[in-house]
CSV table of C-alpha atoms in Angstrom, one decimal:
chain,number,residue,atom,x,y,z
A,81,UNK,CA,90.2,-57.5,-28.9
A,82,UNK,CA,91.1,-61.0,-27.9
A,83,UNK,CA,89.4,-64.2,-28.6
A,84,UNK,CA,88.1,-67.2,-26.7
A,85,UNK,CA,88.5,-70.6,-28.3
A,86,UNK,CA,86.2,-73.5,-27.7
A,87,UNK,CA,85.9,-77.0,-29.1
A,88,UNK,CA,82.8,-76.9,-31.4
A,89,UNK,CA,81.4,-80.2,-30.1
A,90,UNK,CA,81.8,-82.5,-27.2
A,91,UNK,CA,79.8,-85.8,-26.3
A,92,UNK,CA,79.3,-87.5,-23.0
A,93,UNK,CA,77.6,-90.8,-21.9
A,94,UNK,CA,74.7,-90.3,-19.5
A,95,UNK,CA,75.9,-90.0,-16.0
A,96,UNK,CA,79.6,-89.6,-16.8
A,97,UNK,CA,81.7,-86.5,-16.5
A,98,UNK,CA,82.6,-84.0,-19.3
A,99,UNK,CA,84.9,-81.0,-19.4
A,100,UNK,CA,84.5,-78.2,-21.8
A,101,UNK,CA,87.3,-75.8,-22.2
A,102,UNK,CA,87.9,-72.2,-23.3
A,103,UNK,CA,91.2,-70.8,-24.1
A,104,UNK,CA,92.1,-67.1,-24.3
A,105,UNK,CA,94.6,-64.4,-23.2
A,106,UNK,CA,92.0,-62.5,-21.3
A,107,UNK,CA,91.5,-65.6,-18.9
A,108,UNK,CA,95.0,-65.0,-17.6
A,109,UNK,CA,93.6,-61.9,-15.8
A,110,UNK,CA,89.8,-62.6,-15.5
A,111,UNK,CA,87.6,-65.6,-14.7
A,112,UNK,CA,85.3,-66.9,-17.3
A,113,UNK,CA,81.6,-67.0,-17.0
A,114,UNK,CA,79.7,-69.9,-18.6
A,115,UNK,CA,76.3,-69.8,-20.3
A,116,UNK,CA,73.9,-72.7,-21.3
A,117,UNK,CA,71.6,-72.2,-24.2
A,118,UNK,CA,69.0,-74.5,-25.2
A,119,UNK,CA,67.3,-74.4,-28.8
A,120,UNK,CA,65.0,-71.4,-29.0
A,121,UNK,CA,65.9,-70.0,-25.6
A,122,UNK,CA,68.1,-67.2,-24.3
A,123,UNK,CA,71.3,-68.1,-22.6
A,124,UNK,CA,71.5,-68.7,-18.9
A,125,UNK,CA,74.5,-68.3,-16.8
A,126,UNK,CA,75.5,-71.5,-15.1
A,127,UNK,CA,79.0,-70.5,-13.7
A,128,UNK,CA,80.5,-67.1,-12.8
A,129,UNK,CA,83.6,-65.7,-11.2
A,130,UNK,CA,86.0,-68.4,-9.8
A,131,UNK,CA,83.3,-71.1,-9.5
A,132,UNK,CA,80.1,-69.6,-8.4
A,133,UNK,CA,76.6,-71.1,-9.4
A,134,UNK,CA,73.4,-69.0,-9.5
A,135,UNK,CA,70.5,-70.1,-7.5
A,136,UNK,CA,68.7,-73.0,-9.2
A,137,UNK,CA,71.8,-74.4,-11.0
A,138,UNK,CA,72.7,-77.9,-10.0
A,139,UNK,CA,76.0,-78.5,-8.2
A,140,UNK,CA,77.1,-80.9,-10.9
A,141,UNK,CA,78.2,-77.8,-12.7
A,142,UNK,CA,81.6,-76.5,-11.7
A,143,UNK,CA,84.3,-74.1,-13.0
A,144,UNK,CA,88.0,-73.8,-12.8
A,145,UNK,CA,91.0,-72.1,-14.5
A,146,UNK,CA,94.5,-72.9,-15.3
A,147,UNK,CA,96.6,-70.4,-17.0
A,148,UNK,CA,94.9,-69.2,-20.1
A,149,UNK,CA,92.3,-71.9,-20.0
A,150,UNK,CA,88.9,-72.1,-18.2
A,151,UNK,CA,87.0,-75.2,-17.8
A,152,UNK,CA,83.4,-76.1,-17.2
A,153,UNK,CA,82.9,-79.5,-15.7
A,154,UNK,CA,79.6,-81.3,-15.6
A,155,UNK,CA,79.9,-84.3,-13.1
A,156,UNK,CA,77.3,-86.8,-13.8
A,157,UNK,CA,75.8,-85.3,-17.0
A,158,UNK,CA,72.0,-85.6,-17.4
A,159,UNK,CA,69.9,-85.6,-20.4
A,160,UNK,CA,68.7,-82.1,-19.7
A,161,UNK,CA,72.3,-80.8,-19.9
A,162,UNK,CA,72.4,-81.3,-23.6
A,163,UNK,CA,72.9,-77.7,-25.0
A,164,UNK,CA,75.2,-75.2,-26.4
A,165,UNK,CA,77.6,-73.8,-23.9
A,166,UNK,CA,79.5,-70.5,-24.2
A,167,UNK,CA,82.3,-69.0,-22.2
A,168,UNK,CA,82.7,-65.3,-21.9
A,169,UNK,CA,85.2,-62.9,-20.1
A,170,UNK,CA,85.9,-59.3,-19.6
A,171,UNK,CA,89.0,-57.7,-21.0
A,172,UNK,CA,91.3,-55.1,-19.6
A,173,UNK,CA,89.9,-52.6,-22.1
A,174,UNK,CA,86.4,-53.1,-20.6
A,175,UNK,CA,85.1,-55.0,-23.5
A,176,UNK,CA,83.5,-58.4,-23.3
A,177,UNK,CA,84.3,-61.4,-25.4
A,178,UNK,CA,82.4,-64.8,-26.1
A,179,UNK,CA,83.7,-68.1,-27.1
A,180,UNK,CA,82.4,-69.7,-30.2
A,181,UNK,CA,80.4,-72.2,-28.4
A,182,UNK,CA,80.4,-75.8,-27.6
A,183,UNK,CA,77.6,-78.2,-28.6
A,184,UNK,CA,77.3,-80.8,-25.9
A,185,UNK,CA,75.5,-84.1,-26.7
A,186,UNK,CA,74.6,-86.5,-24.0
A,187,UNK,CA,74.6,-90.0,-25.2
B,150,UNK,CA,61.6,-59.9,-10.2
B,151,UNK,CA,63.6,-57.9,-12.6
B,152,UNK,CA,62.7,-58.6,-16.3
B,153,UNK,CA,64.2,-57.4,-19.6
B,154,UNK,CA,62.2,-57.1,-22.8
B,155,UNK,CA,63.4,-56.2,-26.3
B,156,UNK,CA,61.2,-54.3,-28.7
B,157,UNK,CA,61.6,-52.9,-32.2
B,158,UNK,CA,61.0,-53.7,-36.0
B,159,UNK,CA,61.5,-57.3,-37.0
B,160,UNK,CA,62.5,-56.3,-40.5
B,161,UNK,CA,65.0,-53.7,-41.6
B,162,UNK,CA,66.1,-52.8,-45.2
B,163,UNK,CA,69.6,-52.9,-46.2
B,164,UNK,CA,71.6,-49.7,-45.6
B,165,UNK,CA,69.1,-48.5,-43.0
B,166,UNK,CA,69.3,-48.3,-39.3
B,167,UNK,CA,68.4,-50.9,-36.9
B,168,UNK,CA,66.8,-49.6,-33.7
B,169,UNK,CA,65.9,-51.6,-30.6
B,170,UNK,CA,64.8,-50.8,-27.1
B,171,UNK,CA,65.2,-52.9,-23.9
B,172,UNK,CA,62.6,-52.1,-21.2
B,173,UNK,CA,63.6,-53.0,-17.7
B,174,UNK,CA,60.8,-53.9,-15.3
B,175,UNK,CA,60.7,-54.8,-11.6
B,176,UNK,CA,63.8,-52.8,-10.9
B,177,UNK,CA,65.7,-49.6,-11.6
B,178,UNK,CA,68.2,-49.2,-14.4
B,179,UNK,CA,69.9,-46.5,-12.5
B,180,UNK,CA,72.1,-48.6,-10.3
B,181,UNK,CA,75.9,-48.7,-9.9
B,182,UNK,CA,76.1,-52.4,-9.7
B,183,UNK,CA,75.4,-53.1,-13.5
B,184,UNK,CA,76.1,-52.4,-16.9
B,185,UNK,CA,73.4,-53.0,-19.6
B,186,UNK,CA,74.3,-54.9,-22.7
B,187,UNK,CA,73.4,-56.0,-26.1
B,188,UNK,CA,74.4,-59.4,-27.6
B,189,UNK,CA,73.3,-60.9,-30.9
B,190,UNK,CA,73.2,-64.3,-32.5
B,191,UNK,CA,72.9,-64.8,-36.2
B,192,UNK,CA,70.8,-67.9,-37.1
B,193,UNK,CA,72.7,-71.2,-36.3
B,194,UNK,CA,75.7,-69.3,-35.0
B,195,UNK,CA,77.4,-68.2,-31.6
B,196,UNK,CA,76.9,-65.2,-29.3
B,197,UNK,CA,78.5,-61.9,-30.4
B,198,UNK,CA,78.8,-59.1,-27.8
B,199,UNK,CA,77.8,-55.7,-29.3
B,200,UNK,CA,78.2,-53.3,-26.4
B,201,UNK,CA,77.4,-52.2,-22.8
B,202,UNK,CA,75.9,-49.0,-21.5
B,203,UNK,CA,76.1,-47.5,-18.0
B,204,UNK,CA,73.1,-45.6,-16.5
B,205,UNK,CA,75.1,-42.5,-16.7
B,206,UNK,CA,75.6,-43.0,-20.5
B,207,UNK,CA,79.2,-44.5,-20.4
B,208,UNK,CA,79.7,-47.0,-23.2
B,209,UNK,CA,81.9,-49.8,-24.4
B,210,UNK,CA,81.5,-51.2,-27.9
B,211,UNK,CA,82.7,-54.2,-29.8
B,212,UNK,CA,85.7,-52.8,-31.8
B,213,UNK,CA,84.4,-54.6,-35.0
B,214,UNK,CA,81.0,-52.8,-34.8
B,215,UNK,CA,82.1,-49.6,-33.1
B,216,UNK,CA,81.9,-47.4,-36.2
B,217,UNK,CA,78.1,-48.4,-36.7
B,218,UNK,CA,76.9,-48.7,-33.0
B,219,UNK,CA,75.3,-46.2,-30.6
B,220,UNK,CA,73.9,-47.2,-27.3
B,221,UNK,CA,72.0,-45.0,-25.0
B,222,UNK,CA,70.0,-44.9,-21.7
B,223,UNK,CA,66.6,-43.3,-20.9
B,224,UNK,CA,66.5,-43.5,-17.1
B,225,UNK,CA,63.1,-41.9,-16.9
B,226,UNK,CA,61.6,-44.6,-18.9
B,227,UNK,CA,63.9,-47.4,-17.4
B,228,UNK,CA,65.0,-48.3,-21.0
B,229,UNK,CA,68.2,-48.6,-22.8
B,230,UNK,CA,68.6,-48.6,-26.7
B,231,UNK,CA,70.7,-49.8,-29.5
B,232,UNK,CA,71.2,-48.3,-33.0
B,233,UNK,CA,73.1,-50.0,-35.7
B,234,UNK,CA,73.6,-48.1,-38.9
B,235,UNK,CA,74.1,-49.2,-42.5
B,236,UNK,CA,73.0,-52.7,-41.9
B,237,UNK,CA,73.5,-55.7,-44.3
B,238,UNK,CA,72.2,-59.3,-44.4
B,239,UNK,CA,75.2,-60.1,-42.1
B,240,UNK,CA,73.3,-58.2,-39.4
B,241,UNK,CA,70.4,-60.6,-39.4
B,242,UNK,CA,70.2,-62.1,-35.9
B,243,UNK,CA,68.4,-62.6,-32.7
B,244,UNK,CA,69.3,-59.5,-30.5
B,245,UNK,CA,69.3,-60.1,-26.8
B,246,UNK,CA,69.5,-57.3,-24.1
B,247,UNK,CA,71.0,-58.3,-20.9
B,248,UNK,CA,72.2,-57.1,-17.5
B,249,UNK,CA,76.1,-57.2,-16.8
B,250,UNK,CA,76.8,-57.8,-13.3
B,251,UNK,CA,80.0,-55.9,-12.2
B,252,UNK,CA,80.6,-58.0,-9.1
B,253,UNK,CA,84.1,-59.2,-9.2
B,254,UNK,CA,84.6,-60.5,-12.8
B,255,UNK,CA,81.7,-59.5,-15.2
B,256,UNK,CA,79.0,-61.7,-16.1
B,257,UNK,CA,75.6,-61.4,-17.8
B,258,UNK,CA,73.2,-62.5,-15.0
B,259,UNK,CA,69.8,-61.7,-16.6
B,260,UNK,CA,68.7,-61.9,-20.3
B,261,UNK,CA,65.7,-60.8,-22.3
B,262,UNK,CA,64.0,-63.5,-24.5
B,263,UNK,CA,65.6,-62.0,-27.6
B,264,UNK,CA,64.1,-60.5,-30.7
B,265,UNK,CA,64.8,-61.6,-34.3
B,266,UNK,CA,65.8,-58.9,-36.7
B,267,UNK,CA,65.9,-59.8,-40.4
B,268,UNK,CA,67.7,-57.5,-42.8
B,269,UNK,CA,66.1,-57.8,-46.2
B,270,UNK,CA,64.6,-55.6,-48.9
């Protein structure tokens, strides 16, 4: 089973752009999905596959990948974006793996 | 609109078996487009994938939990279940059931609200 590594915490000024990264071997083969989790709530997917957003997710959220690193970019961060963000991917084995999570603070 | 709801005891004694059920409403569990999964989150910590089950009964388990985990599906009740044996305090967590979308690369597109299970005597 592989691992996905995320920075524990990131901060961004209101209205600025922030990138949250996720590194792991599985990302060379599979796209990451990204989940937003606010306190006391279940996670919600914000990005999946190459750079797809579910209905209702603002277009300020975008995804990308380079080599073994996936990134979630929030362009023009809002106060309501303050949350924990988790990356995830499938593995060749059929298993699923989550990153350790990044706590985003909007200043 | 499809919804998932976890149910089961909120308190389990050490060394006993944790049993949870996820009821799927508003849609059928018997679809080829999805797996059905369990994810847990210890208090103050990150998400941990436990495993996935297909409507046919095929399963994938987290290698670190595999020896203690059993997942199953009851298509007649539109439910899937989790059993985790020999629990310890380290198994205390919020347990989520979720739908795993198999379109292209997999992702969990729908989650239950989660249920807190505490392991304590």
